[in-house]
Amino acid sequence: MKRMLVGCLAAALLFSSGWATAEAKGKQQSKPKWADKNKDGIPDDWELKYKLGLGKNVANQDKDRDGLTNRVEYNLRLNPTKTDTDKDKILDGDEDNDRDGLTNSAEVALGTKPEDADSDNDHVKDGAEKKGKAQLANVVQKLELQMKTAANQTIKIDYHWSDRHSHLHIKDQTGEVTTNDVQSLINDLQASPSLSNDEVIAKIQTLFSLDTPFRLELEWKYGSGRARKLSVKQDEDKGENAGQPGDDQDDDDQGHDQDGHDQNHDQDDDDYDGGNVGGDDGNSSE
């Protein structure tokens, strides 16, 4: 009798164990999987949905030039082909998805995770740890501006900031552009990285007293790595008409002021007292 009882108990345990194993295997088999041919951690369906392709470097590309790679946009559930996914007039790179006090693009530049408020799990938010360095993410590191005025005069501005020194080169046929004008534009771009193209154009018109018709091309890049570009041709009677400047953009590369003197400037941080370039004092702290 005892032998029969022991045998039945052993059989029951064996059956139970086998059923549990089969159930576990069934769960594993039913677990959803997604294809990832290029093994970049992003589902192929997502990459194909936004027409990113399946190349080896897709994850590190930034198709919409908002400062966020496709991998980051996938992790944040953003549209990698739109600079403003939620259409709230704030660029995706300037949003703060994890609410840690750092913009998404700043987190990319600083090496933290824009989807995780505490990237290193030390119970201190990334924004508190990287406060000083975050200021450098919105610093304009490079700016190139070309304008053709209503009087067919050319203005060229080339600015870059590196190693805590700023360098400015101006070629101006109007004789009216000052370093303070350029500094004001840079300050505005640093203070409000989410300015729309129309807002940037309006500021340039005001700062440089541009009357219609005029043409301009502007490219600038932030410390976060995010770059922006715009090209505008505005006619006097038709209003704004975005497009490429004509061939006469570079017909005269020699700038003169009203007295005929060369109006070129090439300055570094020692003699450029134009204001707050590159942050409060050029220093960063963690």
Tab-separated table of C-alpha atoms in Angstrom:
chain	number	residue	atom	x	y	z
A	1	MET	CA	0.000	0.000	0.000
A	2	LYS	CA	2.788	2.378	0.932
A	3	ARG	CA	4.642	1.530	-2.276
A	4	MET	CA	1.537	2.334	-4.334
A	5	LEU	CA	1.067	5.661	-2.532
A	6	VAL	CA	4.706	6.646	-3.086
A	7	GLY	CA	4.464	5.644	-6.760
A	8	CYS	CA	1.325	7.715	-7.304
A	9	LEU	CA	2.878	10.717	-5.604
A	10	ALA	CA	6.034	10.473	-7.748
A	11	ALA	CA	3.938	10.195	-10.909
A	12	ALA	CA	1.909	13.241	-9.899
A	13	LEU	CA	5.037	15.288	-9.279
A	14	LEU	CA	6.540	14.198	-12.588
A	15	PHE	CA	3.370	15.112	-14.475
A	16	SER	CA	3.134	18.449	-12.690
A	17	SER	CA	6.773	19.253	-13.478
A	18	GLY	CA	6.329	18.283	-17.117
A	19	TRP	CA	3.185	20.399	-17.427
A	20	ALA	CA	4.926	23.413	-15.875
A	21	THR	CA	7.870	23.001	-18.256
A	22	ALA	CA	5.553	22.740	-21.240
A	23	GLU	CA	3.641	25.801	-20.063
A	24	ALA	CA	6.892	27.781	-19.700
A	25	LYS	CA	8.007	26.750	-23.186
A	26	GLY	CA	4.621	27.753	-24.525
A	27	LYS	CA	4.978	31.190	-22.985
A	28	GLN	CA	8.456	31.594	-24.428
A	29	GLN	CA	7.260	30.597	-27.865
A	30	SER	CA	4.347	33.031	-27.709
A	31	LYS	CA	6.580	35.927	-26.633
A	32	PRO	CA	6.428	38.562	-29.407
A	33	LYS	CA	9.615	39.064	-31.375
A	34	TRP	CA	10.576	41.676	-33.947
A	35	ALA	CA	13.042	41.489	-36.793
A	36	ASP	CA	16.287	43.430	-36.539
A	37	LYS	CA	18.413	42.568	-39.559
A	38	ASN	CA	21.055	45.228	-38.935
A	39	LYS	CA	21.197	44.357	-35.210
A	40	ASP	CA	21.040	47.966	-34.048
A	41	GLY	CA	18.383	47.427	-31.381
A	42	ILE	CA	15.670	49.102	-33.460
A	43	PRO	CA	12.871	47.025	-35.034
A	44	ASP	CA	13.066	46.833	-38.814
A	45	ASP	CA	9.367	47.710	-39.018
A	46	TRP	CA	10.027	51.040	-37.295
A	47	GLU	CA	12.972	51.843	-39.555
A	48	LEU	CA	10.975	50.955	-42.665
A	49	LYS	CA	7.924	52.883	-41.463
A	50	TYR	CA	9.932	56.094	-41.506
A	51	LYS	CA	11.934	55.099	-44.616
A	52	LEU	CA	15.259	55.094	-42.776
A	53	GLY	CA	16.566	51.979	-44.499
A	54	LEU	CA	18.261	49.015	-42.845
A	55	GLY	CA	21.885	50.098	-43.099
A	56	LYS	CA	24.474	49.440	-40.417
A	57	ASN	CA	24.626	53.075	-39.281
A	58	VAL	CA	20.905	53.905	-39.311
A	59	ALA	CA	20.683	54.067	-35.515
A	60	ASN	CA	23.314	56.814	-35.322
A	61	GLN	CA	21.917	58.980	-38.108
A	62	ASP	CA	19.815	62.104	-37.578
A	63	LYS	CA	17.562	62.428	-40.615
A	64	ASP	CA	15.566	65.427	-39.380
A	65	ARG	CA	18.633	67.271	-38.018
A	66	ASP	CA	17.078	67.935	-34.608
A	67	GLY	CA	20.128	66.803	-32.644
A	68	LEU	CA	18.672	63.394	-31.776
A	69	THR	CA	19.823	60.174	-33.412
A	70	ASN	CA	17.299	57.665	-34.723
A	71	ARG	CA	18.088	55.409	-31.745
A	72	VAL	CA	17.232	58.201	-29.309
A	73	GLU	CA	14.057	59.062	-31.215
A	74	TYR	CA	12.998	55.402	-31.102
A	75	ASN	CA	13.610	55.204	-27.348
A	76	LEU	CA	11.612	58.406	-26.833
A	77	ARG	CA	8.843	57.290	-29.214
A	78	LEU	CA	9.385	60.296	-31.475
A	79	ASN	CA	9.114	60.697	-35.231
A	80	PRO	CA	12.667	60.610	-36.649
A	81	THR	CA	11.568	62.540	-39.747
A	82	LYS	CA	9.933	65.449	-37.893
A	83	THR	CA	11.770	68.078	-35.856
A	84	ASP	CA	8.639	68.707	-33.757
A	85	THR	CA	6.775	65.428	-33.315
A	86	ASP	CA	3.968	66.750	-31.103
A	87	LYS	CA	3.648	70.061	-33.004
A	88	ASP	CA	3.890	72.154	-29.845
A	89	LYS	CA	6.379	74.561	-31.475
A	90	ILE	CA	9.201	73.134	-29.362
A	91	LEU	CA	11.765	71.114	-31.286
A	92	ASP	CA	12.168	67.498	-30.179
A	93	GLY	CA	15.775	68.228	-29.240
A	94	ASP	CA	14.630	71.014	-26.932
A	95	GLU	CA	11.995	68.932	-25.144
A	96	ASP	CA	12.725	67.339	-21.764
A	97	ASN	CA	10.984	63.975	-22.006
A	98	ASP	CA	12.234	62.583	-18.687
A	99	ARG	CA	11.735	65.896	-16.830
A	100	ASP	CA	15.171	65.938	-15.263
A	101	GLY	CA	15.964	69.546	-16.125
A	102	LEU	CA	18.015	68.743	-19.245
A	103	THR	CA	16.783	68.980	-22.811
A	104	ASN	CA	16.937	65.848	-24.938
A	105	SER	CA	19.733	67.243	-27.114
A	106	ALA	CA	21.690	68.335	-24.036
A	107	GLU	CA	21.506	64.788	-22.671
A	108	VAL	CA	22.844	63.409	-25.946
A	109	ALA	CA	25.751	65.853	-25.813
A	110	LEU	CA	26.452	65.044	-22.158
A	111	GLY	CA	26.200	61.277	-22.583
A	112	THR	CA	23.162	60.809	-20.338
A	113	LYS	CA	19.903	59.103	-21.297
A	114	PRO	CA	17.100	61.447	-22.376
A	115	GLU	CA	14.555	58.752	-21.516
A	116	ASP	CA	15.887	58.241	-17.949
A	117	ALA	CA	15.918	61.058	-15.374
A	118	ASP	CA	18.674	59.301	-13.399
A	119	SER	CA	20.938	57.666	-15.970
A	120	ASP	CA	23.471	56.332	-13.456
A	121	ASN	CA	20.879	55.276	-10.843
A	122	ASP	CA	22.540	57.224	-8.043
A	123	HIS	CA	19.254	58.803	-6.892
A	124	VAL	CA	20.341	62.220	-8.202
A	125	LYS	CA	18.644	63.561	-11.320
A	126	ASP	CA	20.850	64.108	-14.347
A	127	GLY	CA	19.901	67.785	-14.434
A	128	ALA	CA	21.294	68.359	-10.951
A	129	GLU	CA	24.524	66.527	-11.755
A	130	LYS	CA	25.167	68.181	-15.124
A	131	LYS	CA	23.861	71.680	-14.491
A	132	GLY	CA	27.069	73.483	-15.478
A	133	LYS	CA	27.751	71.401	-18.553
A	134	ALA	CA	24.145	71.678	-19.720
A	135	GLN	CA	24.638	75.380	-20.343
A	136	LEU	CA	27.241	74.555	-22.986
A	137	ALA	CA	24.779	72.424	-24.945
A	138	ASN	CA	22.944	75.534	-26.165
A	139	VAL	CA	26.078	77.498	-26.992
A	140	VAL	CA	26.249	78.499	-30.651
A	141	GLN	CA	29.542	76.975	-31.764
A	142	LYS	CA	29.321	77.970	-35.409
A	143	LEU	CA	27.311	80.483	-37.412
A	144	GLU	CA	27.497	81.466	-41.073
A	145	LEU	CA	25.191	84.191	-42.374
A	146	GLN	CA	25.061	85.660	-45.876
A	147	MET	CA	22.685	88.457	-46.844
A	148	LYS	CA	21.925	90.434	-49.997
A	149	THR	CA	20.192	93.736	-49.271
A	150	ALA	CA	17.603	95.632	-51.310
A	151	ALA	CA	20.449	97.855	-52.540
A	152	ASN	CA	22.250	94.735	-53.825
A	153	GLN	CA	24.911	94.985	-51.110
A	154	THR	CA	26.426	91.857	-49.596
A	155	ILE	CA	26.941	91.066	-45.910
A	156	LYS	CA	28.847	87.964	-44.808
A	157	ILE	CA	29.296	86.894	-41.202
A	158	ASP	CA	31.428	83.951	-40.099
A	159	TYR	CA	31.468	83.149	-36.371
A	160	HIS	CA	32.758	80.185	-34.414
A	161	TRP	CA	33.398	79.434	-30.761
A	162	SER	CA	35.899	76.857	-29.561
A	163	ASP	CA	38.147	76.322	-26.569
A	164	ARG	CA	36.228	79.091	-24.783
A	165	HIS	CA	37.309	81.646	-27.398
A	166	SER	CA	35.080	83.302	-29.994
A	167	HIS	CA	36.186	84.310	-33.484
A	168	LEU	CA	34.206	86.692	-35.664
A	169	HIS	CA	34.818	87.683	-39.282
A	170	ILE	CA	32.559	90.233	-41.010
A	171	LYS	CA	32.527	91.345	-44.649
A	172	ASP	CA	30.052	94.169	-44.989
A	173	GLN	CA	29.310	96.391	-47.987
A	174	THR	CA	26.750	98.455	-46.069
A	175	GLY	CA	29.182	99.636	-43.396
A	176	GLU	CA	26.448	99.340	-40.770
A	177	VAL	CA	26.943	95.877	-39.243
A	178	THR	CA	28.520	95.888	-35.778
A	179	THR	CA	29.822	93.152	-33.521
A	180	ASN	CA	27.000	94.017	-31.126
A	181	ASP	CA	24.455	93.190	-33.840
A	182	VAL	CA	26.025	89.778	-34.341
A	183	GLN	CA	26.255	89.214	-30.597
A	184	SER	CA	22.569	90.041	-30.171
A	185	LEU	CA	21.648	87.444	-32.779
A	186	ILE	CA	23.848	84.813	-31.132
A	187	ASN	CA	22.414	85.597	-27.701
A	188	ASP	CA	18.870	85.180	-29.034
A	189	LEU	CA	19.707	81.846	-30.662
A	190	GLN	CA	21.318	80.609	-27.438
A	191	ALA	CA	18.547	81.830	-25.161
A	192	SER	CA	15.770	80.367	-27.327
A	193	PRO	CA	17.002	77.371	-29.353
A	194	SER	CA	13.392	76.569	-30.307
A	195	LEU	CA	12.835	79.776	-32.268
A	196	SER	CA	10.969	79.050	-35.480
A	197	ASN	CA	12.496	79.955	-38.833
A	198	ASP	CA	10.068	82.863	-39.163
A	199	GLU	CA	11.093	84.192	-35.752
A	200	VAL	CA	14.790	83.928	-36.626
A	201	ILE	CA	14.223	85.744	-39.918
A	202	ALA	CA	12.271	88.505	-38.167
A	203	LYS	CA	15.110	89.027	-35.679
A	204	ILE	CA	17.662	89.234	-38.492
A	205	GLN	CA	15.507	91.777	-40.340
A	206	THR	CA	15.303	93.941	-37.240
A	207	LEU	CA	18.947	93.645	-36.181
A	208	PHE	CA	20.396	94.330	-39.627
A	209	SER	CA	17.660	96.717	-40.837
A	210	LEU	CA	16.844	94.600	-43.880
A	211	ASP	CA	14.257	96.100	-46.208
A	212	THR	CA	12.531	94.012	-48.854
A	213	PRO	CA	13.525	92.621	-51.200
A	214	PHE	CA	16.366	90.689	-49.593
A	215	ARG	CA	17.987	87.269	-49.594
A	216	LEU	CA	19.675	85.405	-46.780
A	217	GLU	CA	21.230	82.068	-45.979
A	218	LEU	CA	21.934	81.048	-42.393
A	219	GLU	CA	23.542	77.953	-40.901
A	220	TRP	CA	24.305	77.498	-37.216
A	221	LYS	CA	25.291	74.684	-34.901
A	222	TYR	CA	24.914	74.229	-31.141
A	223	GLY	CA	27.233	72.598	-28.642
A	224	SER	CA	24.765	69.720	-28.422
A	225	GLY	CA	25.554	68.878	-32.041
A	226	ARG	CA	22.188	70.015	-33.361
A	227	ALA	CA	22.478	72.026	-36.566
A	228	ARG	CA	19.923	74.235	-38.285
A	229	LYS	CA	19.795	75.823	-41.702
A	230	LEU	CA	17.472	78.197	-43.529
A	231	SER	CA	17.466	79.915	-46.909
A	232	VAL	CA	15.068	82.751	-47.748
A	233	LYS	CA	14.303	85.039	-50.656
A	234	GLN	CA	11.778	87.723	-49.777
A	235	ASP	CA	10.321	89.889	-52.518
A	236	GLU	CA	8.913	93.343	-51.955
A	237	ASP	CA	5.468	92.704	-53.400
A	238	LYS	CA	5.081	88.936	-52.993
A	239	GLY	CA	6.193	88.515	-49.389
A	240	GLU	CA	8.322	85.642	-48.185
A	241	ASN	CA	9.483	83.116	-50.740
A	242	ALA	CA	11.841	80.461	-49.447
A	243	GLY	CA	14.462	79.385	-51.944
A	244	GLN	CA	18.107	79.454	-52.865
A	245	PRO	CA	19.888	82.763	-53.479
A	246	GLY	CA	20.877	83.492	-57.056
A	247	ASP	CA	24.342	83.384	-58.586
A	248	ASP	CA	24.954	87.031	-57.733
A	249	GLN	CA	25.253	86.137	-54.049
A	250	ASP	CA	29.047	86.212	-54.253
A	251	ASP	CA	29.580	88.766	-57.015
A	252	ASP	CA	31.677	91.012	-54.748
A	253	ASP	CA	33.596	89.642	-51.810
A	254	GLN	CA	35.205	92.912	-50.771
A	255	GLY	CA	33.309	94.837	-48.066
A	256	HIS	CA	33.629	98.601	-47.554
A	257	ASP	CA	32.193	101.052	-45.093
A	258	GLN	CA	30.661	104.399	-46.071
A	259	ASP	CA	34.085	105.994	-46.420
A	260	GLY	CA	35.390	103.200	-48.621
A	261	HIS	CA	37.455	101.503	-45.901
A	262	ASP	CA	37.611	97.767	-45.519
A	263	GLN	CA	35.026	96.638	-42.982
A	264	ASN	CA	36.418	93.192	-42.143
A	265	HIS	CA	36.722	92.002	-38.537
A	266	ASP	CA	38.621	89.016	-37.222
A	267	GLN	CA	38.618	88.930	-33.444
A	268	ASP	CA	39.188	86.473	-30.659
A	269	ASP	CA	38.056	86.392	-27.075
A	270	ASP	CA	40.701	88.877	-25.929
A	271	ASP	CA	39.391	91.835	-27.932
A	272	TYR	CA	35.820	90.759	-28.652
A	273	ASP	CA	33.769	92.400	-25.930
A	274	GLY	CA	30.482	91.613	-27.635
A	275	GLY	CA	28.775	90.102	-24.619
A	276	ASN	CA	27.950	86.728	-23.197
A	277	VAL	CA	29.329	84.316	-25.777
A	278	GLY	CA	29.360	80.645	-24.867
A	279	GLY	CA	27.738	80.887	-21.446
A	280	ASP	CA	28.214	83.050	-18.396
A	281	ASP	CA	31.971	83.025	-18.220
A	282	GLY	CA	33.123	80.268	-20.540
A	283	ASN	CA	33.665	77.914	-17.624
A	284	SER	CA	31.719	74.774	-16.859
A	285	SER	CA	31.196	72.823	-13.683
A	286	GLU	CA	29.570	69.573	-12.849
